[in-house]
Coordinates of C-alpha atoms and ligand atoms in Angstrom, one line a residue:
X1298 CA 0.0 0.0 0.0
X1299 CA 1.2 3.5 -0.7
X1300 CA -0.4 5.2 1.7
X1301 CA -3.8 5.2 3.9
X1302 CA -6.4 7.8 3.8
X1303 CA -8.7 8.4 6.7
X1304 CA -12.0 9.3 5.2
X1305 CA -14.7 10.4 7.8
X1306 CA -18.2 10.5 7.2
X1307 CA -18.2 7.8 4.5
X1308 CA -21.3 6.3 5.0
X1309 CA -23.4 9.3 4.1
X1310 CA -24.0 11.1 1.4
X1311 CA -21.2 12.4 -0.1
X1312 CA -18.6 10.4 1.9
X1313 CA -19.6 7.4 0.0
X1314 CA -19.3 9.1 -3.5
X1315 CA -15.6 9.9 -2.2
X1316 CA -15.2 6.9 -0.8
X1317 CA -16.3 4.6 -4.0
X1318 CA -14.4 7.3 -6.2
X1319 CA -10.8 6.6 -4.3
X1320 CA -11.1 3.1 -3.7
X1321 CA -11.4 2.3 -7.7
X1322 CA -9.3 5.0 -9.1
X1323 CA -6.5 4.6 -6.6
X1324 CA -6.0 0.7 -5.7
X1325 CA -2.5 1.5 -4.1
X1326 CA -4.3 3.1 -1.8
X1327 CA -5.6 1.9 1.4
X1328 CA -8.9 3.7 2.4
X1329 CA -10.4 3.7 6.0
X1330 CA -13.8 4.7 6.5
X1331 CA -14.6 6.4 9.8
X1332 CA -18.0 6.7 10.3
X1333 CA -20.3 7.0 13.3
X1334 CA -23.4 5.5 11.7
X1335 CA -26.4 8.1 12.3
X1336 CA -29.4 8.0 11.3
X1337 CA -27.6 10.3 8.2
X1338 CA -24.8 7.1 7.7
X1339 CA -26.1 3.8 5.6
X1340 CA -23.5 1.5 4.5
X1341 CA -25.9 0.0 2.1
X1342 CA -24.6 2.9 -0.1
X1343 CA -21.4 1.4 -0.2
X1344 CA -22.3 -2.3 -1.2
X1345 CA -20.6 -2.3 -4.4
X1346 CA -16.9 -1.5 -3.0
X1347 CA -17.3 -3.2 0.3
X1348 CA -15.4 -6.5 -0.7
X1349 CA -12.6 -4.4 -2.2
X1350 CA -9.0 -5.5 -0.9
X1351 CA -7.8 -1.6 -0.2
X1352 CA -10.7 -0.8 1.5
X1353 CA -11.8 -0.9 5.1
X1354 CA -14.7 0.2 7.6
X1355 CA -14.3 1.5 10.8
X1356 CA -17.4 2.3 13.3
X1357 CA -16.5 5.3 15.4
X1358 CA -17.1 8.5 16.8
X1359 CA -15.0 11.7 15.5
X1360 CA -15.0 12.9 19.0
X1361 CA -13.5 10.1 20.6
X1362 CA -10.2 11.2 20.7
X1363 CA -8.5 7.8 22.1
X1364 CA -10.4 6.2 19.1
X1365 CA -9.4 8.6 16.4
X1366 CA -5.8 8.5 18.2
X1367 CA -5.9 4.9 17.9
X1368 CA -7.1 4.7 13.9
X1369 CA -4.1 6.8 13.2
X1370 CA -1.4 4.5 14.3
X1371 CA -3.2 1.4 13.8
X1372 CA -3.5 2.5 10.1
X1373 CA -0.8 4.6 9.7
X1374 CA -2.8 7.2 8.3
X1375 CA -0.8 10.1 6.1
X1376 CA -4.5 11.8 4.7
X1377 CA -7.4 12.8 6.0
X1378 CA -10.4 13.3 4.4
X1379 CA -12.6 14.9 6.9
X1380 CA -16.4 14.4 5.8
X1381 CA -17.7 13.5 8.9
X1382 CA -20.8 15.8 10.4
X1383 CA -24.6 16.7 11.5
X1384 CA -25.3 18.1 7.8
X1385 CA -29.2 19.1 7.7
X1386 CA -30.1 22.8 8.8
X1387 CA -33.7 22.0 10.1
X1388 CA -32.3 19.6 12.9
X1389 CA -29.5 22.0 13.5
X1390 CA -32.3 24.7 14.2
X1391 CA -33.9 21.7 16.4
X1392 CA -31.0 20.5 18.5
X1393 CA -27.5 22.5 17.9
X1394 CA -25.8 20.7 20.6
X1395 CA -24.9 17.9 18.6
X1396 CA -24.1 20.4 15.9
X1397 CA -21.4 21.9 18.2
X1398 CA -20.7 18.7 19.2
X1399 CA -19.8 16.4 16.0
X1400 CA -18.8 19.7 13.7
X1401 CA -16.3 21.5 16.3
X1402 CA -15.8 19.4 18.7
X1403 CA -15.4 16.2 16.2
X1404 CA -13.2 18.5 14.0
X1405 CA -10.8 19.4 16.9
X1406 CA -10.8 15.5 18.1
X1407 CA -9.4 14.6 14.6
X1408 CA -6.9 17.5 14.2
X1409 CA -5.9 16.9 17.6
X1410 CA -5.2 12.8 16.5
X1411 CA -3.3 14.2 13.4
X1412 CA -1.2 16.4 15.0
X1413 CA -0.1 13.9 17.6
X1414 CA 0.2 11.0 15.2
X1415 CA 2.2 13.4 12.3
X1416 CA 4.1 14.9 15.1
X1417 CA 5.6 17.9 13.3
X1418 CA 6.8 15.6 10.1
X1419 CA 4.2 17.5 7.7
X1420 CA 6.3 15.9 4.3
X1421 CA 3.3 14.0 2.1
X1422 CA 0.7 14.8 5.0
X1423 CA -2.7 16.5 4.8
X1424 CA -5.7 17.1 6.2
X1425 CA -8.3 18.4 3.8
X1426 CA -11.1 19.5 5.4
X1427 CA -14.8 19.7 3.5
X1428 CA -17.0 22.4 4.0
X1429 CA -20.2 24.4 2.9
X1430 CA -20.8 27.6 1.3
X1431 CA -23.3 28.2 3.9
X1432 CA -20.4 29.8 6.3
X1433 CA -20.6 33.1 3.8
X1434 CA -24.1 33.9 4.9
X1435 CA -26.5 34.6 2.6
X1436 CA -26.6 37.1 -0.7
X1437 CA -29.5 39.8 -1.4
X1438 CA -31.7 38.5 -4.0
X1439 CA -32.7 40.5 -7.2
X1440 CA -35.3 40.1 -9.9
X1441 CA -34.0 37.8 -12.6
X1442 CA -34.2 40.5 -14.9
X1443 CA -30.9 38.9 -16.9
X1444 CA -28.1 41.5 -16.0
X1445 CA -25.0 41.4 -17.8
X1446 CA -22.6 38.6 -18.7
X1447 CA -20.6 37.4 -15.6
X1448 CA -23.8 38.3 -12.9
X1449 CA -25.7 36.0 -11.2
X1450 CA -29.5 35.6 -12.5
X1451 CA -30.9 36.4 -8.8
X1452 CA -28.3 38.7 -8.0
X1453 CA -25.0 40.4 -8.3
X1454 CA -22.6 39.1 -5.3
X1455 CA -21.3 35.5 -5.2
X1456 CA -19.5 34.1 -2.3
X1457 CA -15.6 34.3 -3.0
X1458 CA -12.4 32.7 -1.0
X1459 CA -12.3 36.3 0.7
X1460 CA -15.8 37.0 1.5
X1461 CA -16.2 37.0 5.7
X1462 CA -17.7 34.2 7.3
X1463 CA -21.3 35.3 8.4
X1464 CA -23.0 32.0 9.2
X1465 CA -27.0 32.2 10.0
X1466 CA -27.9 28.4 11.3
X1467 CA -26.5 26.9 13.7
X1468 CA -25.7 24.4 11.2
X1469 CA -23.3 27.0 9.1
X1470 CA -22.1 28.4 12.5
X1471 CA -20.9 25.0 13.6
X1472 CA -19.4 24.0 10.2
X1473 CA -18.0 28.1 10.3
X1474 CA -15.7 27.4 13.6
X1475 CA -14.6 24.1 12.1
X1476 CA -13.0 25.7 9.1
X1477 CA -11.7 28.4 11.8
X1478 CA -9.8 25.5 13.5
X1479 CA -8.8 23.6 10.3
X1480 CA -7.1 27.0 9.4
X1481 CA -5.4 28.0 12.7
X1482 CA -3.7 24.2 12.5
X1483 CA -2.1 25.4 9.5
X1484 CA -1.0 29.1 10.9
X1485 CA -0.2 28.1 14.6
X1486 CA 1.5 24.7 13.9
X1487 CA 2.3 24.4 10.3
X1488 CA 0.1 21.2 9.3
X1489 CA -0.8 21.2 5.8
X1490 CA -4.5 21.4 5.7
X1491 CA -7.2 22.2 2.8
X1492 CA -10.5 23.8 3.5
X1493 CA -13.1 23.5 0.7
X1494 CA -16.3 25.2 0.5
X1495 CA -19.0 24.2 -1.6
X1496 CA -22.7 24.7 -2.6
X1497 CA -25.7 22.2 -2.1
X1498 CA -25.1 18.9 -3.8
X1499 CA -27.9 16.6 -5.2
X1500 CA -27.9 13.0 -6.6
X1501 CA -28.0 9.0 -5.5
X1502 CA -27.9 8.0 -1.9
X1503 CA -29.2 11.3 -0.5
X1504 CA -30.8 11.1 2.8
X1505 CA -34.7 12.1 2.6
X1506 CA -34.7 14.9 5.0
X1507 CA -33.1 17.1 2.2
X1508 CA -35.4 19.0 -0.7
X1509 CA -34.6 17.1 -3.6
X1510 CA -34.7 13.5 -2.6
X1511 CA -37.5 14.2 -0.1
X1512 CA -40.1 16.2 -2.9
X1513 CA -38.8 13.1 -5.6
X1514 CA -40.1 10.1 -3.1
X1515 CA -43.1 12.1 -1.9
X1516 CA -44.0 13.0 -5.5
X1517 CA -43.4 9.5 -6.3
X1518 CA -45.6 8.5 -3.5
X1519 CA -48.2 11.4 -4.2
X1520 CA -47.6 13.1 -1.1
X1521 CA -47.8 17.1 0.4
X1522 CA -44.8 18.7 -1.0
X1523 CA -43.5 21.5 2.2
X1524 CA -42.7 24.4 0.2
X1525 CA -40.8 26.8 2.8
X1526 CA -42.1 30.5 2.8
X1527 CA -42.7 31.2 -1.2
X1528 CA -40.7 29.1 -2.9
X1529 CA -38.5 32.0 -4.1
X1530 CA -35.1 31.3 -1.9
X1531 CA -32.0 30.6 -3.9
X1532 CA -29.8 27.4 -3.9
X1533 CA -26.5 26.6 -6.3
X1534 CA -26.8 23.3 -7.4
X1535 CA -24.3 20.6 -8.3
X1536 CA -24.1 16.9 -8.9
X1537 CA -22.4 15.2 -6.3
X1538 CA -20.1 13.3 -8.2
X1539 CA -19.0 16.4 -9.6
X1540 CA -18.0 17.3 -6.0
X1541 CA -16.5 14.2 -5.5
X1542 CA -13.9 14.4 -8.6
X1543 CA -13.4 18.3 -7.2
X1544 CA -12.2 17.0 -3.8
X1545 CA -10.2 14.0 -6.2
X1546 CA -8.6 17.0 -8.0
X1547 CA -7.8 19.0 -4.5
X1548 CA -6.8 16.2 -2.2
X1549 CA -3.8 15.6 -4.8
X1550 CA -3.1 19.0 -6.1
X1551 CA -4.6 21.8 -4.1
X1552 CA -2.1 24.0 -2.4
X1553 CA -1.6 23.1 1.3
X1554 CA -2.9 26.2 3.3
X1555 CA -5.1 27.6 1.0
X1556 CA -9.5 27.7 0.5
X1557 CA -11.0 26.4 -2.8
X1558 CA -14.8 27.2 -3.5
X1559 CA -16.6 24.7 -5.3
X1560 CA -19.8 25.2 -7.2
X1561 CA -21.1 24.7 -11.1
X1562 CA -22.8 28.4 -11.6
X1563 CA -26.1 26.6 -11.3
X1564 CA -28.8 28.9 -9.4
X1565 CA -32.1 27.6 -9.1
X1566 CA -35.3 29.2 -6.8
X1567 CA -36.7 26.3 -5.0
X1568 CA -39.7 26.4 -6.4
X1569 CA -38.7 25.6 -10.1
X1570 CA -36.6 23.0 -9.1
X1571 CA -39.6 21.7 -7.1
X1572 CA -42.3 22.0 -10.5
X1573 CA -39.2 20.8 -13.1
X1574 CA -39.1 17.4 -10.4
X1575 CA -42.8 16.9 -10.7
X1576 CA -42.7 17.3 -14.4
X1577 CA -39.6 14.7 -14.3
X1578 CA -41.1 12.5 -11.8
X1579 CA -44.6 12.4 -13.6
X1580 CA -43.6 11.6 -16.9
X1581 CA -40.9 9.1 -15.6
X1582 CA -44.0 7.3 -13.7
X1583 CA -46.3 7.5 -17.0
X1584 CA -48.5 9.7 -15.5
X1585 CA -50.5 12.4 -17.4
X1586 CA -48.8 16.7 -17.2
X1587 CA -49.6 18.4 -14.4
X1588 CA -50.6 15.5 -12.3
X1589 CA -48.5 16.2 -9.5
X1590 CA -48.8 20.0 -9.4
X1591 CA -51.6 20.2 -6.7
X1592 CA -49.1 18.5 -4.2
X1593 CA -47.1 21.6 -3.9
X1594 CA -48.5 23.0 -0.1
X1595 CA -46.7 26.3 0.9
X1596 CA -45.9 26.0 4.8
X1597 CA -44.4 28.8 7.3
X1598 CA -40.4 29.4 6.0
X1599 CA -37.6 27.9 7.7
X1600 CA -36.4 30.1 10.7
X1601 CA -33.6 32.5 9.4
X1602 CA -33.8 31.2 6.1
X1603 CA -30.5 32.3 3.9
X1604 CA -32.1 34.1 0.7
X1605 CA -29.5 33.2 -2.0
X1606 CA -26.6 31.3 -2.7
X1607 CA -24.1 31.6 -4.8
X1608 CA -20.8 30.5 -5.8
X1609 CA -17.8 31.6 -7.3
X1610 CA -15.6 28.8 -8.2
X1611 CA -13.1 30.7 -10.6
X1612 CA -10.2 29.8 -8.4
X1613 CA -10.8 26.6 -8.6
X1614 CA -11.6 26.0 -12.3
X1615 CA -8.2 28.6 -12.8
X1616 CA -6.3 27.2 -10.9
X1617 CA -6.7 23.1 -11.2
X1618 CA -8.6 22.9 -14.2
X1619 CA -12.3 21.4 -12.5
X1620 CA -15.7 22.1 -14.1
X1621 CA -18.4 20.4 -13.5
X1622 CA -19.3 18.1 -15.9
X1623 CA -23.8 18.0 -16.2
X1624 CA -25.8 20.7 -17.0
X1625 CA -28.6 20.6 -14.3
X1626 CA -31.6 19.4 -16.2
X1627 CA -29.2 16.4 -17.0
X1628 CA -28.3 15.4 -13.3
X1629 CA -32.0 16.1 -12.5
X1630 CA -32.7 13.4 -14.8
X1631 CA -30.2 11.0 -14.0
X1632 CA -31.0 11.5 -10.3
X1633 CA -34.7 11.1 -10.5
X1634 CA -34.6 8.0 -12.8
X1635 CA -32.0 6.6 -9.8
X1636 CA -34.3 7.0 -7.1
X1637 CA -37.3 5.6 -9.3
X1638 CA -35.0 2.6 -10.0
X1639 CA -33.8 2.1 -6.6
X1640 CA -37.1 2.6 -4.7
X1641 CA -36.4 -0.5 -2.3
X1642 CA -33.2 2.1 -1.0
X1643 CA -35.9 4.7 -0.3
X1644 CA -38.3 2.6 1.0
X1645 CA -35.0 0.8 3.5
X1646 CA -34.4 4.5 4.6
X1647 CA -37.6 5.6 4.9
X1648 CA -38.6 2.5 7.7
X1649 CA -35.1 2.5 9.2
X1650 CA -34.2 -0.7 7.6
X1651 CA -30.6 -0.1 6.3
X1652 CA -29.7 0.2 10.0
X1653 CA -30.0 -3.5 10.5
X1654 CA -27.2 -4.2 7.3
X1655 CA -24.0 -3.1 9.8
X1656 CA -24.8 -5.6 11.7
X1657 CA -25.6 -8.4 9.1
X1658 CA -22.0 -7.3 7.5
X1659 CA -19.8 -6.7 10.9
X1660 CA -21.9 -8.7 13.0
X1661 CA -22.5 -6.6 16.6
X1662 CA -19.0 -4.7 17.0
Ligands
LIG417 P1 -24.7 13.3 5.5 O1 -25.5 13.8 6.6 O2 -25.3 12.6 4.4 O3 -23.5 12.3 6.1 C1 -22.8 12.6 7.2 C2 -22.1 11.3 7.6 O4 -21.3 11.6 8.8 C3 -23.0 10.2 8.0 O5 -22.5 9.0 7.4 C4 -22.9 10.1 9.5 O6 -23.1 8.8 10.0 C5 -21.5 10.6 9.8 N1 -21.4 11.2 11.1 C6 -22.2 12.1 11.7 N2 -21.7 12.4 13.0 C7 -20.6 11.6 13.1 C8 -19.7 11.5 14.2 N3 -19.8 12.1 15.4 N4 -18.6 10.7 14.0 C9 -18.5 10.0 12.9 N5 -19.3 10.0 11.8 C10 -20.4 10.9 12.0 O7 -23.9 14.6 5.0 P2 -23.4 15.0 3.5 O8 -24.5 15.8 2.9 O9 -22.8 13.8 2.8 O10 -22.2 16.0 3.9 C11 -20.9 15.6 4.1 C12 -20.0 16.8 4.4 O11 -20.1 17.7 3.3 C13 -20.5 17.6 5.6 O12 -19.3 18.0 6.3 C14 -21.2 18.7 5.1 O13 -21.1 19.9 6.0 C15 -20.5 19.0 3.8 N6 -21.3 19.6 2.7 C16 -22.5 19.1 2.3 C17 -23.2 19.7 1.3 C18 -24.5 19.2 0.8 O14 -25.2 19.8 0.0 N7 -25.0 18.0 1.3 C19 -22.7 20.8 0.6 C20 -21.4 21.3 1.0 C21 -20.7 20.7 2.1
LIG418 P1 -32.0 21.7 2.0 O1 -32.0 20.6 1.0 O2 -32.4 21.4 3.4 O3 -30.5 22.3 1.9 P2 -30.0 23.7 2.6 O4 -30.9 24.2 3.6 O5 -28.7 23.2 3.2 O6 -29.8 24.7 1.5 O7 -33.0 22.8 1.5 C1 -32.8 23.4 0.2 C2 -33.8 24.6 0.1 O8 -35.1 24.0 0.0 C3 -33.8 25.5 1.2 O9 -34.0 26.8 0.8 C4 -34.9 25.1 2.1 C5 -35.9 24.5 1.1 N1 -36.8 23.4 1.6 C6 -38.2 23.5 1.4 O10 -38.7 24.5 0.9 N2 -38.9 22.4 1.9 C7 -38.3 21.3 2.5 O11 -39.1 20.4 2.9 C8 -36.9 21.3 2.6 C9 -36.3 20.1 3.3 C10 -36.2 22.3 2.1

């Protein structure tokens, strides 16, 4: 093996895009999968690169710092991929304990475990840390009235590398100090660490709590769809295995030290993403236009709901040479046929099934 990376938070929904990308592109790798298994972690999204020789799963707690201590030298781990976290803003506004808990605290445990088990000897080391583009706050919305080239169509500002944090949720403030502490590892003690920011994500193995794959099952199961407020808040979208080959790209050749937004230049107001899934979803399932449209139900918004998102990801594409590779109607499509193919996933998720499959595969550890 040519080295191990430590790749937290494998289990959920972008982890295990990450995790299947490394463990077939780079067989000289060994990859260890920390993950806690929450509600939010399913190793049933991993079932096609579980039996792989260079890859291994690991149940465990990002704040246990004995455990994450232990993981280290055990595996002599020289990379971190640090996905690991409580990820959905309406439980954060819920119950931000375990917010602060698993994002900081978690964050610090692992950094803590690095710094220990790396000792000072930073040569072919990293920690690359994954964030959101939620820590920027949230950008004024204007009337898509089709400003010039090179603006946003609901606004003019986009979230840069430079822009102050100004986190709303306690979900972005949680994830915000994380980044802060990722980044004073590098200035007080020199490690080489990578923070990444980037905009919502959508595609297979999303959990159901989330607008996309939630409105595609309850279309599919011709159920209320909670429209937040209006409808009119602002989201950049991008396909999660876009993300994935960004992290690929930065893990490898990203500058230690540095920030790299990630995002496609795809801004969507929730509710036309919410009327182009029921047109997708309807004619997918046969059924006649329009026969979903009176399952749209407006409720009361989302305490401090963020307005708009938006992301510039110039330094990325400049710098490394990422873009993202679907147009958004195309990843729409290929994520809605997914979930209509893989309904038995939903349906595992939606009962609390997949919890049972850690068990059948590592028995009661
Ligand atoms: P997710 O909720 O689908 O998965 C999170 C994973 O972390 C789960 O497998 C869960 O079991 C695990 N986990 C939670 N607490 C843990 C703990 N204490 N110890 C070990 N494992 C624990 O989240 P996601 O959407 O895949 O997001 C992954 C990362 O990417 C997060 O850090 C998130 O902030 C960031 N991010 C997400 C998005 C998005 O749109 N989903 C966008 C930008 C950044
Ligand atoms: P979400 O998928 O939770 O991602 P985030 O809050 O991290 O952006 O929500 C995306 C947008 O959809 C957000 O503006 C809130 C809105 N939304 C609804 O209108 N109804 C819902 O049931 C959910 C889950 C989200």
């Amino acid at each position: 093996m040519k080295r191990t990376i430590l790749i937290t938070g494998g289990a959920g929904f972008i982890g295990s895009h990450v995790v299947r990308l490394f463990v077939r592109k780079y067989p000289d790798y060994r990859i260890v999968n920390l993950d806690k298994l929450t509600y939010a972690g399913n190793l049933e999204n991993l079932r096609d690169i579980e039996c792989e020789p260079n890859y291994r799963f690991e149940r465990g707690d990002v704040c246990d710092f004995e455990r994450m201590r232990s993981l280290f030298r055990a595996y002599d781990v020289t990379g971190v991929i640090h996905l690991a976290a409580e990820s959905h803003v309406d439980r954060s506004i819920r119950d931000p304990f375990t917010f602060a808990r698993t994002n900081v605290m978690g964050t610090l445990a692992l950094l803590e475990a690095a710094r220990e088990y790396w000792d000072g000897k930073w040569e072919g080391r990293l920690f690359y840390h994954i964030s959101t583009d939620e820590v920027y706050g949230a950008l004024a919305l204007t009337d898509p009235a089709g400003g010039p080239q090179g603006r946003g169509p609901y606004g003019e500002e986009f979230f840069t590398e430079r822009m102050r944090y100004d986190p709303h949720s306690p979900y972005s403030a949680s994830k915000a100090s994380s980044d802060h502490f990722v980044r004073a590892y590098h200035d007080t003690y020199g490690m080489p660490t990578l923070v990444t920011n980037c905009s919502n994500n959508y595609g297979p193995y999303q959990f159901p709590e989330k607008l996309i794959p939630l409105f595609i099952n309850n279309i599919r199961k011709c159920r209320p769809l909670p429209v937040y407020g209006r409808g009119e808040n602002v989201r950049d979208w991008l396909y999660v295995e876009d993300h994935a080959r960004a992290i690929d790209v930065i893990f490898h050749r990203g500058r230690a030290g540095e920030t790299y937004n990630i995002g496609g230049f795809n801004e969507w107001r929730n509710i036309d993403i919410v009327r182009l899934l029921i047109r997708t979803v309807d004619r997918m399932l046969g059924r006649p236009e329009g026969a979903s449209d009176g399952l749209i139900t407006y409720v009361a918004d989302r305490k401090g709901h963020d307005l708009r998102y938006a992301i510039d990801s110039r330094k990325l594409q400049r710098e490394l040479g990422w873009e993202p590779s679907l147009q958004f109607e195309e990843g729409i499509e290929r994520t809605v046929r997914w979930y209509l193919e893989n309904g038995e996933w939903m349906d595992r998720v939606t009962s609390g099934a997949y919890a049972d499959y850690y068990k059948t595969m590592y028995g009661a550890r």
